[in-house]
Short mmCIF file of C-alpha atoms and ligand atoms in Angstrom, two decimals:
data_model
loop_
_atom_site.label_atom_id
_atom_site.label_comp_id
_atom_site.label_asym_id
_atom_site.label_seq_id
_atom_site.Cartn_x
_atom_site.Cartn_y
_atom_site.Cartn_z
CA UNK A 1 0.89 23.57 3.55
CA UNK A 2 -2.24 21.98 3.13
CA UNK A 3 -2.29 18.15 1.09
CA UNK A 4 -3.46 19.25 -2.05
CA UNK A 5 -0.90 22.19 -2.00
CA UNK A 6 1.90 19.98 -0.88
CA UNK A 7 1.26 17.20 -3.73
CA UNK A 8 2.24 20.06 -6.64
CA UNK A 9 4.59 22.07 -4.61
CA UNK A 10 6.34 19.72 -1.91
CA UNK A 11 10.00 19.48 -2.63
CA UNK A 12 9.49 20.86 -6.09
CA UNK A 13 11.53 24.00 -7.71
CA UNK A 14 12.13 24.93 -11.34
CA UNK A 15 15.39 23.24 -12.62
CA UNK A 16 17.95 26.26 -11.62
CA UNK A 17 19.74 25.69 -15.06
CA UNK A 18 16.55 26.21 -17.65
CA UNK A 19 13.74 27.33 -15.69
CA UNK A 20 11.96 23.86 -16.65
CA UNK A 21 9.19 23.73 -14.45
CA UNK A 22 8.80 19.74 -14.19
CA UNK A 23 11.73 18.29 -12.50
CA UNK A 24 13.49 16.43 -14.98
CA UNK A 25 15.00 12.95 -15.65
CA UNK A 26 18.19 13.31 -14.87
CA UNK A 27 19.17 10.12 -16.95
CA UNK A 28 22.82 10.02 -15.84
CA UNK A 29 25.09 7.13 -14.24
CA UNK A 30 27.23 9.87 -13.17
CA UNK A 31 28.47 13.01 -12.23
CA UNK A 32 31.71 15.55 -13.31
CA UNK A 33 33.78 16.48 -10.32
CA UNK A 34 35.64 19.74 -10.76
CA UNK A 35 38.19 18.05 -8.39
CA UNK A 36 38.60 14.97 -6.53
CA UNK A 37 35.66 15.22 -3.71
CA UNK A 38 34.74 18.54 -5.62
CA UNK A 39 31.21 18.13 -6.80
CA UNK A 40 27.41 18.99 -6.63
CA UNK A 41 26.54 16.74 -3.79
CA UNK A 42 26.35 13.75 -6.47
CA UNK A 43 28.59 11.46 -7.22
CA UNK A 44 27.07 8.39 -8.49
CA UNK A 45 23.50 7.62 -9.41
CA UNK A 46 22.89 4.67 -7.23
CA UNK A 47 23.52 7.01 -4.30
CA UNK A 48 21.72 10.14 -5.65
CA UNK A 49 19.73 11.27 -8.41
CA UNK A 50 18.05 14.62 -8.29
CA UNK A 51 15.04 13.18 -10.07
CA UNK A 52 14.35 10.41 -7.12
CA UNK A 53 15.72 13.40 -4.55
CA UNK A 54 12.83 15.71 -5.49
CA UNK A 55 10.58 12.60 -5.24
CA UNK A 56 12.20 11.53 -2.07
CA UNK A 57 11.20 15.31 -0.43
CA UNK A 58 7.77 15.38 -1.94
CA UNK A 59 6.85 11.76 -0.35
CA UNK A 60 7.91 13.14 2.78
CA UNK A 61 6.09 15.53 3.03
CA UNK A 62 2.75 13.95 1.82
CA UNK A 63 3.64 11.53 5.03
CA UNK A 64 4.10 14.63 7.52
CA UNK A 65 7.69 12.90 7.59
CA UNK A 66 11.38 13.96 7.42
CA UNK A 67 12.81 11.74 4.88
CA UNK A 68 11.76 9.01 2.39
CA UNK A 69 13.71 6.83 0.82
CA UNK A 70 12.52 5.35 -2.74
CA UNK A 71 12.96 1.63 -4.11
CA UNK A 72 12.50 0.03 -7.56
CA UNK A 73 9.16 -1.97 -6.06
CA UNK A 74 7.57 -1.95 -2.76
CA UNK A 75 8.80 -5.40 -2.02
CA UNK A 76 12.03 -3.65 -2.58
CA UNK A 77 11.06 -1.32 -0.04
CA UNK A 78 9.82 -4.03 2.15
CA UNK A 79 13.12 -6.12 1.99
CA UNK A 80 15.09 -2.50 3.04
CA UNK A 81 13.16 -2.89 6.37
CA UNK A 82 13.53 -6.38 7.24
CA UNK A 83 17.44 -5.64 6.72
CA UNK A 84 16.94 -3.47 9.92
CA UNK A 85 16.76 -7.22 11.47
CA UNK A 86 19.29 -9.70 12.57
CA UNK A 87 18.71 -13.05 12.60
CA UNK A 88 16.77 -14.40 15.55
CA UNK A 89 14.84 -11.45 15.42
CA UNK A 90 10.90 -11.95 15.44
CA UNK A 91 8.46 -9.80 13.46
CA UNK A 92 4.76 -9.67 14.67
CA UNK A 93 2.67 -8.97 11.41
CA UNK A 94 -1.00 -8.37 10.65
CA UNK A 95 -2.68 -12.00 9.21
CA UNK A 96 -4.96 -10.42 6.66
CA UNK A 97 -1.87 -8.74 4.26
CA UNK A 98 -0.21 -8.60 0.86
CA UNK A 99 0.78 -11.75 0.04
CA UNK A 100 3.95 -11.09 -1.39
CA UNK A 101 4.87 -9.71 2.12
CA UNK A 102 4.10 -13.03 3.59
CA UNK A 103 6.35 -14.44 0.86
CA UNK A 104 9.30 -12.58 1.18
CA UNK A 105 8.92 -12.50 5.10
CA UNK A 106 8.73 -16.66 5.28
CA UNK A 107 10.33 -18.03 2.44
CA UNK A 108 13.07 -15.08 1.92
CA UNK A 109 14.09 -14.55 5.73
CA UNK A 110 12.64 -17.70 7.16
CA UNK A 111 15.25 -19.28 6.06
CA UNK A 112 17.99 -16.59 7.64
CA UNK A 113 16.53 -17.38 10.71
CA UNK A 114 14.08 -14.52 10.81
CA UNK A 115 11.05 -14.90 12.32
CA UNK A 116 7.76 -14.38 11.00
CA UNK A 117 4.21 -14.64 12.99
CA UNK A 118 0.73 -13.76 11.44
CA UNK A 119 -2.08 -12.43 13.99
CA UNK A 120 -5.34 -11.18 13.88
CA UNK A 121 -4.29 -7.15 14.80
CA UNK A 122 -8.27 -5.90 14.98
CA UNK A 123 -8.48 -6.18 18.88
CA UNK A 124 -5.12 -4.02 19.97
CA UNK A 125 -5.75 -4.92 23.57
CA UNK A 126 -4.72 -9.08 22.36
CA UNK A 127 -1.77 -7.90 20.70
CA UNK A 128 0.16 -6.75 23.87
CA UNK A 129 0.33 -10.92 25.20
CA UNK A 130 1.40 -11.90 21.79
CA UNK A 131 5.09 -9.67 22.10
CA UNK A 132 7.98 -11.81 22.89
CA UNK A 133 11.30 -10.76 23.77
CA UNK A 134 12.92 -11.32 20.04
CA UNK A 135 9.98 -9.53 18.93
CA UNK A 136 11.38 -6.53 17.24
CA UNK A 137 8.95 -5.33 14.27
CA UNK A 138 5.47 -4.94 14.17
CA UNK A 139 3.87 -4.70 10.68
CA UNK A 140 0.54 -3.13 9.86
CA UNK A 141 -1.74 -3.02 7.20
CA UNK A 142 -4.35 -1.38 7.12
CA UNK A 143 -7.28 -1.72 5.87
CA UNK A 144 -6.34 -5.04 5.60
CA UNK A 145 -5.73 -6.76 2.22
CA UNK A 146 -8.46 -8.66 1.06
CA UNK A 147 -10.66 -8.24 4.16
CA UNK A 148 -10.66 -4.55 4.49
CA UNK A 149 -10.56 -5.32 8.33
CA UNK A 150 -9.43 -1.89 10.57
CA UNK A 151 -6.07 -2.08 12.62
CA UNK A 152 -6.19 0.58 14.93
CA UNK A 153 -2.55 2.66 14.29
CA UNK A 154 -2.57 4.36 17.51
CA UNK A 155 -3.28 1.74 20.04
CA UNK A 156 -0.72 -0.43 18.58
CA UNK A 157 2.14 2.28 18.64
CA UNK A 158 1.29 2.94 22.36
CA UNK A 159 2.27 -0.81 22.98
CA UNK A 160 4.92 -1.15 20.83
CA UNK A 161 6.49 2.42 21.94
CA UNK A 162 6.30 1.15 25.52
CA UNK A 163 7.95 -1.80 24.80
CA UNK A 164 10.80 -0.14 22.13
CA UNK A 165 9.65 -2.07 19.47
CA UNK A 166 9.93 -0.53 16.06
CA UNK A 167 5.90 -0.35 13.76
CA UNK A 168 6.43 -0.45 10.00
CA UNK A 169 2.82 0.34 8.82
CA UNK A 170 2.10 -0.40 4.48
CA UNK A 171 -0.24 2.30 3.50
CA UNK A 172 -0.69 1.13 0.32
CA UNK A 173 -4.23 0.13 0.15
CA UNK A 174 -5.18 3.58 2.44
CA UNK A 175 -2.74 6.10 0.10
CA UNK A 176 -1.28 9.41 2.17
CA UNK A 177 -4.09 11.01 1.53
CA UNK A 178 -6.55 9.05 3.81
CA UNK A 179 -4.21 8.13 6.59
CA UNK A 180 -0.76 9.67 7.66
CA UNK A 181 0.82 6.48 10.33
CA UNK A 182 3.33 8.61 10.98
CA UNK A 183 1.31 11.42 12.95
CA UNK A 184 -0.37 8.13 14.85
CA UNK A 185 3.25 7.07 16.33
CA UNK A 186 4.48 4.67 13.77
CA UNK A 187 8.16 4.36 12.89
CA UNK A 188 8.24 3.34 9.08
CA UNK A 189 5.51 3.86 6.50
CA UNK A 190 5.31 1.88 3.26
CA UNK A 191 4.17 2.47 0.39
CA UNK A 192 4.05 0.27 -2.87
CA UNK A 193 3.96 3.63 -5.12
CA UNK A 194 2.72 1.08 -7.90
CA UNK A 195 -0.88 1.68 -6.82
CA UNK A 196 -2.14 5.00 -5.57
CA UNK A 197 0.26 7.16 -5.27
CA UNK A 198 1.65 6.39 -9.24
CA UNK A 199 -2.37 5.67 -10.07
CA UNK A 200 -2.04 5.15 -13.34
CA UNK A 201 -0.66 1.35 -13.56
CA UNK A 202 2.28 2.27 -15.63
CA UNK A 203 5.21 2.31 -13.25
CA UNK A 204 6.52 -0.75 -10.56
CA UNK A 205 7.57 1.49 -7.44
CA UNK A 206 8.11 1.72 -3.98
CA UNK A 207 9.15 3.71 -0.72
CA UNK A 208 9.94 4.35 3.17
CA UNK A 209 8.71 7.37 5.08
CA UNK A 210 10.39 8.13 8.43
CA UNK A 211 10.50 10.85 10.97
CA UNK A 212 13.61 10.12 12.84
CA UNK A 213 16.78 11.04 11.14
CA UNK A 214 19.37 8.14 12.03
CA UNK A 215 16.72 5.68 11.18
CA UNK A 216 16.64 7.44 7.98
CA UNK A 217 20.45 7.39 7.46
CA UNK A 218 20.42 3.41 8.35
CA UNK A 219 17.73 3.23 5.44
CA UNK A 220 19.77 5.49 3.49
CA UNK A 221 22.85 2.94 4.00
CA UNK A 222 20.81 -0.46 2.86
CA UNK A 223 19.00 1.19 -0.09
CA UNK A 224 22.64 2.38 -1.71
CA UNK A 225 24.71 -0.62 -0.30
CA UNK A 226 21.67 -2.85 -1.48
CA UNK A 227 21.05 -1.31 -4.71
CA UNK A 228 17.72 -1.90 -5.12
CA UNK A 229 17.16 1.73 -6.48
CA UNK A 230 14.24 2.88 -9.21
CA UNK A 231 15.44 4.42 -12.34
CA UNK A 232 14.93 8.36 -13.09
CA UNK A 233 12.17 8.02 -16.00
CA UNK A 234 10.03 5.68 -12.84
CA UNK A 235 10.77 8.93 -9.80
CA UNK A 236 9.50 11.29 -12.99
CA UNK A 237 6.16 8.79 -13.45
CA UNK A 238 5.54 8.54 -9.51
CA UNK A 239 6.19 12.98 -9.58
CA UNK A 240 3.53 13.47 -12.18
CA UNK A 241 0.85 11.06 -10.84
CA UNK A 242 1.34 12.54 -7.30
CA UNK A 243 0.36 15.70 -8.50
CA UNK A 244 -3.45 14.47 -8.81
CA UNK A 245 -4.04 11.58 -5.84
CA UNK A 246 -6.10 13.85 -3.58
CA UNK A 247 -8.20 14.34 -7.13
CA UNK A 248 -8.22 10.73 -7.62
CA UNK A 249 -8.46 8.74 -4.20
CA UNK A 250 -11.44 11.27 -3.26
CA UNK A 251 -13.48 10.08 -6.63
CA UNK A 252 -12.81 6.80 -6.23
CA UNK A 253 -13.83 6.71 -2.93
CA UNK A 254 -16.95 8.32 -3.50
CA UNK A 255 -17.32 6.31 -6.10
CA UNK A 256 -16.79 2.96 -3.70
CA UNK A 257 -19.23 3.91 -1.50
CA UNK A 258 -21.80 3.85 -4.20
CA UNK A 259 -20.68 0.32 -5.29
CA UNK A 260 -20.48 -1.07 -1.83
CA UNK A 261 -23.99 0.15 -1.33
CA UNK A 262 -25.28 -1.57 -4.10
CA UNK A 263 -23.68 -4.73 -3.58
CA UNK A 264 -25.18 -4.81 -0.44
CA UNK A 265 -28.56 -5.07 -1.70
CA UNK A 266 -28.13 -7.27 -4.37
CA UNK A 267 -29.76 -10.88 -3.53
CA UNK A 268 -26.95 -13.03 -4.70
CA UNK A 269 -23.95 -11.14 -2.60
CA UNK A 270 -23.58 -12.59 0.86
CA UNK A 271 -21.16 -10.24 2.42
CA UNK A 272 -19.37 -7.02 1.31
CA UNK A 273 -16.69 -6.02 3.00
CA UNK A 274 -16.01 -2.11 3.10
CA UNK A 275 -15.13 -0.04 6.18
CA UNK A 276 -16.90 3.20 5.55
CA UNK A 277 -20.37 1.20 6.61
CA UNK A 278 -21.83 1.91 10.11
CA UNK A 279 -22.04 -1.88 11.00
CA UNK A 280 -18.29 -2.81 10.20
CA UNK A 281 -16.87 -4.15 13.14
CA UNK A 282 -13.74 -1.88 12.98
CA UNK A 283 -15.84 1.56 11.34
CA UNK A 284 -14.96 3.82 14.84
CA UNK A 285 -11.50 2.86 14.36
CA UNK A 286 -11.55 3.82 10.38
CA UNK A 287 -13.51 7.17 10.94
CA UNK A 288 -10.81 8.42 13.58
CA UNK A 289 -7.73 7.27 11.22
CA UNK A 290 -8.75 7.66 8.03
CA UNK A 291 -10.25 10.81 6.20
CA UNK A 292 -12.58 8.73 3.86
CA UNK A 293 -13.13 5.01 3.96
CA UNK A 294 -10.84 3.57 0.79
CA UNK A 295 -11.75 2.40 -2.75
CA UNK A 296 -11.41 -1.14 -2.13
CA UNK A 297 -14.28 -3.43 -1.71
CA UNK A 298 -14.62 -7.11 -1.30
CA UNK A 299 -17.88 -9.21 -1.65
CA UNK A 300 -18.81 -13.09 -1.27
CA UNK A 301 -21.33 -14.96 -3.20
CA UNK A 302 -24.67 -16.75 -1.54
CA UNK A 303 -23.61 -19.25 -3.92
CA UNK A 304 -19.70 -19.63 -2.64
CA UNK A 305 -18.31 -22.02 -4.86
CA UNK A 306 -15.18 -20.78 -7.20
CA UNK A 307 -16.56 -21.46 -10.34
CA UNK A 308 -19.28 -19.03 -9.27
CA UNK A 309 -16.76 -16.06 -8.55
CA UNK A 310 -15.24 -17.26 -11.72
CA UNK A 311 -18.41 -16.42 -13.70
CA UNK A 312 -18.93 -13.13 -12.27
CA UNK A 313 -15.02 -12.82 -12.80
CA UNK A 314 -14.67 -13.30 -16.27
CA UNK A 315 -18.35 -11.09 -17.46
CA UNK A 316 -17.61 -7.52 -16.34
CA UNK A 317 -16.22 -5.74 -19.53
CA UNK A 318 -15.65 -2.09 -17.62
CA UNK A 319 -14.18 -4.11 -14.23
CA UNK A 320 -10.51 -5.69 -16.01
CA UNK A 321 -9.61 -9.09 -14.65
CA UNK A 322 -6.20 -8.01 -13.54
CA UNK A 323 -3.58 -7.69 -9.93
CA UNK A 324 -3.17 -4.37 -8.81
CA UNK A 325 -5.00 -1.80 -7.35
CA UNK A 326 -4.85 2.01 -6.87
CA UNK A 327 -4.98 2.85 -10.69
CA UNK A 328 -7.16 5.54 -12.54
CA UNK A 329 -9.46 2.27 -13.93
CA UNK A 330 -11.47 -0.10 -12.43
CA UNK A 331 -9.93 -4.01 -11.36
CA UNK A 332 -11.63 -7.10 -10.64
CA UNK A 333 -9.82 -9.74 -9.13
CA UNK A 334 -9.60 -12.94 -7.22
CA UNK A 335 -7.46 -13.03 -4.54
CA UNK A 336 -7.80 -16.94 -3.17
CA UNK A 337 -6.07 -17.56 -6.95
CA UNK A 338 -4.28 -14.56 -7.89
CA UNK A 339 -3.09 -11.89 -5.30
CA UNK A 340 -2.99 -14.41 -2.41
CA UNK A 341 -2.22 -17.55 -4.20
CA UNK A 342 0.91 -17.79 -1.81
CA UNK A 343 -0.63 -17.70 1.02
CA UNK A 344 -1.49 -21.50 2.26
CA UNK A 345 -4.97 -22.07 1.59
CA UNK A 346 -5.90 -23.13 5.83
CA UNK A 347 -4.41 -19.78 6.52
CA UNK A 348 -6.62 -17.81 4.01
CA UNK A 349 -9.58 -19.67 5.25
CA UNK A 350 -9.19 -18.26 8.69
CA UNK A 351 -9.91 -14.84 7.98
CA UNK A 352 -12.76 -15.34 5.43
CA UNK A 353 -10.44 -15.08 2.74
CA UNK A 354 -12.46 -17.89 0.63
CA UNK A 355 -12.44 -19.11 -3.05
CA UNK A 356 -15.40 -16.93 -4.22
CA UNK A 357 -13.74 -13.79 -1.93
CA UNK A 358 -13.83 -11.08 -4.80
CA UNK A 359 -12.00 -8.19 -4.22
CA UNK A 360 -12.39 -4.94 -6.42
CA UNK A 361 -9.98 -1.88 -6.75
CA UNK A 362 -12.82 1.08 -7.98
CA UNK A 363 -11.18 3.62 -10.41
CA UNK A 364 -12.53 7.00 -11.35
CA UNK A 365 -14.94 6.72 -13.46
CA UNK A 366 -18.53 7.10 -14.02
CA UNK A 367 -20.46 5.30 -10.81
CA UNK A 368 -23.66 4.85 -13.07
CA UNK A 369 -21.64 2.98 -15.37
CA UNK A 370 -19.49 1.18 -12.98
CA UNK A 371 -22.93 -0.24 -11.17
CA UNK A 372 -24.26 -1.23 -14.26
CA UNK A 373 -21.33 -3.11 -15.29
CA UNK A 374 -21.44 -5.32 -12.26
CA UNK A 375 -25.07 -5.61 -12.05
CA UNK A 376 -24.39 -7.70 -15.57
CA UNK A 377 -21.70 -9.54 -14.26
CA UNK A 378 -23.53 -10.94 -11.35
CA UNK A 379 -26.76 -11.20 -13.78
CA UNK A 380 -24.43 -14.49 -15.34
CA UNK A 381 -24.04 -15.86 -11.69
CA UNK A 382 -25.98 -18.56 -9.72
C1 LIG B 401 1.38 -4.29 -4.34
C2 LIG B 401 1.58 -4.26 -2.87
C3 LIG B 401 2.85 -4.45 -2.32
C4 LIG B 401 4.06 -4.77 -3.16
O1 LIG B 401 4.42 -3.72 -3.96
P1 LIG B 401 5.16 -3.87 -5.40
O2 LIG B 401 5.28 -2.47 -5.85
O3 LIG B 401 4.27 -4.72 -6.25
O4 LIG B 401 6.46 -4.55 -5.13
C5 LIG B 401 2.97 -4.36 -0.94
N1 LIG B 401 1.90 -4.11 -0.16
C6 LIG B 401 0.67 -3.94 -0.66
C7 LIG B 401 -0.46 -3.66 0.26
C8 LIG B 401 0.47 -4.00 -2.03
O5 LIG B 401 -0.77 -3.85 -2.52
#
């Protein structure tokens, strides 16, 4: 099956009792048992839930993977992974990334002894000397989040798969329909369903995509003995914006590229930062990975100063100030002071992360309008 076959039809049949054709909420706790240990193959709804199942086989497949495993948020989904770790243990992640990752990854298991490094992933060849011996995760994200830097999948799984070291990759920002890390060797893909793959900023949401089956089962085992589990009415939300992310993710990246080209030419925009452009230092590495080139774009100011960003911040009227990305409407945002607030301000500073960084998600609508809306916004800048 082809994508946009697989996003309606993946893991989806007609309920067998009515015929419904949309899988419904099965909003139960629990299940009848004819018997003791005679039942349906459910037996309690923080175990399984037909609703998240037929979510769980759709995701899956969308990821060219054999199992997925679905949390209440992707930190949730995040936190399932780093319980693959023992203490001691060192993960190696990207240093341009969500910052609630960094969060949970120092200030949650920091302080179980789990170790956390942050390195610049965009040269794979320099990652190879950074590996310890306790080093037993490598996290990706890419593009990167604000920078839109490239980290090349495939390189990195051939050194971490000579090495037996296990790649989590969050393909959030990229969405299964631009990039598949599972077909480029990694282990785990993430997904923080609240953006893309939901699309329609109305549902928290998260999940795990593997190929290999015990690493499934071991996920499996944390997400029911951790509990962190979404709710049937959230699976049915995530379901029936799924059926329409190839539709979406290919407008709004068309729809980036326009912006990104116009920001480029406008006088008081220093830098943008999109990897579909021939002169991005990581755009070979983005063509062969990714099918189109994202609908996130980030842009600096001649004029760099906060209260500058700030102006251009609060004027768009289309563009809302908000967190979040990956929904049907356009977001503006400031990541130095909103998304990456956590993140110690030295540490954003070394990879251009700076206080007038602005970073936009691009919805689906009109381009025209979209342009014109920021060509106001920066008309109230200096
Ligand atoms: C939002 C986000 C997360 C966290 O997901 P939640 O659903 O908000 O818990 C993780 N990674 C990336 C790249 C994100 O954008």
């Amino acid at each position: 099956m082809k994508f946009a076959t697989k996003v309606i039809h993946a893991g989806i049949e007609p309920d067998p009792s009515t015929g419904a054709i949309m899988t419904p909420i099965f909003q139960t706790s629990t299940y009848v048992q004819a018997a003791p240990g005679d039942h349906k193959g459910f037996e309690y709804a923080r175990t399984q839930n037909p609703t998240r199942s037929a979510l769980e086989k759709n995701l899956a497949a969308l990821e060219n993977g054999l199992d997925a495993i679905c949390f209440a948020s992707g930190l949730a989904a995040q936190d399932a992974v780093m319980k693959l770790l023992s203490s001691g243990d060192e993960v190696l992640a990207v240093n341009d990334l969500y910052g609630g990752t960094y969060r949970q990854m120092v200030r949650v298991y920091g302080q179980w002894g789990l170790k956390s490094r942050f390195i610049d992933m965009t040269d794979a060849s320099k990652v190879a000397a950074q590996i310890g011996p306790a080093t037993k995760l490598i996290w990706i994200e890419t593009p990167t989040n604000p920078m839109l830097s490239i980290v090349d999948i495939a390189a990195l799984c051939a050194i971490a798969r000579e090495r037996g070291i296990m790649v989590c990759v969050d393909n959030t920002f990229a969405s299964p329909y631009l990039q598949n890390p599972l077909d480029l060797g990694a282990d785990i893909v993430l997904h923080s369903a609240t953006k893309y793959i939901g699309g329609h900023s109305d549902v928290v949401h998260g999940c795990l995509i593997v190929k290999d089956a015990e690493l499934a089962q071991r996920l499996h085992f944390i997400q029911n003995a951790t509990g962190a589990v979404p709710g049937p009415q959230d699976c049915f939300l995530i379901l029936r914006g799924i059926k329409t992310l190839h539709l979406r993710v290919q407008r709004a990246c068309e729809n980036a590229s326009a912006i990104a080209q116009y920001l480029l030419t406008h006088p008081k925009v220093s830098k943008v930062y999109w990897p579909g452009f021939a002169q991005h230092p990581n755009h070979e590495v983005a063509k062969r990975q990714m099918r189109m080139f994202g609908a996130m774009v980030s842009f600096d100011l001649h004029n760099n100063t906060e209260e500058n960003a700030r102006q251009v911040l609060s004027s768009t009227r289309l563009f809302s100030l908000a967190e979040s990305l990956g929904g049907v409407e356009s977001l503006i945002g400031h990541p130095a002071s909103m998304t990456h607030a956590s993140i110690p301000r030295e540490e954003r500073l070394k990879v251009g992360l700076t206080d007038s960084l602005i970073r936009l998600s691009v919805g689906v609508e009109d381009a025209d309008d979209l342009i014109d809306d920021l060509e106001k916004a920066l008309d109230a800048a200096s």
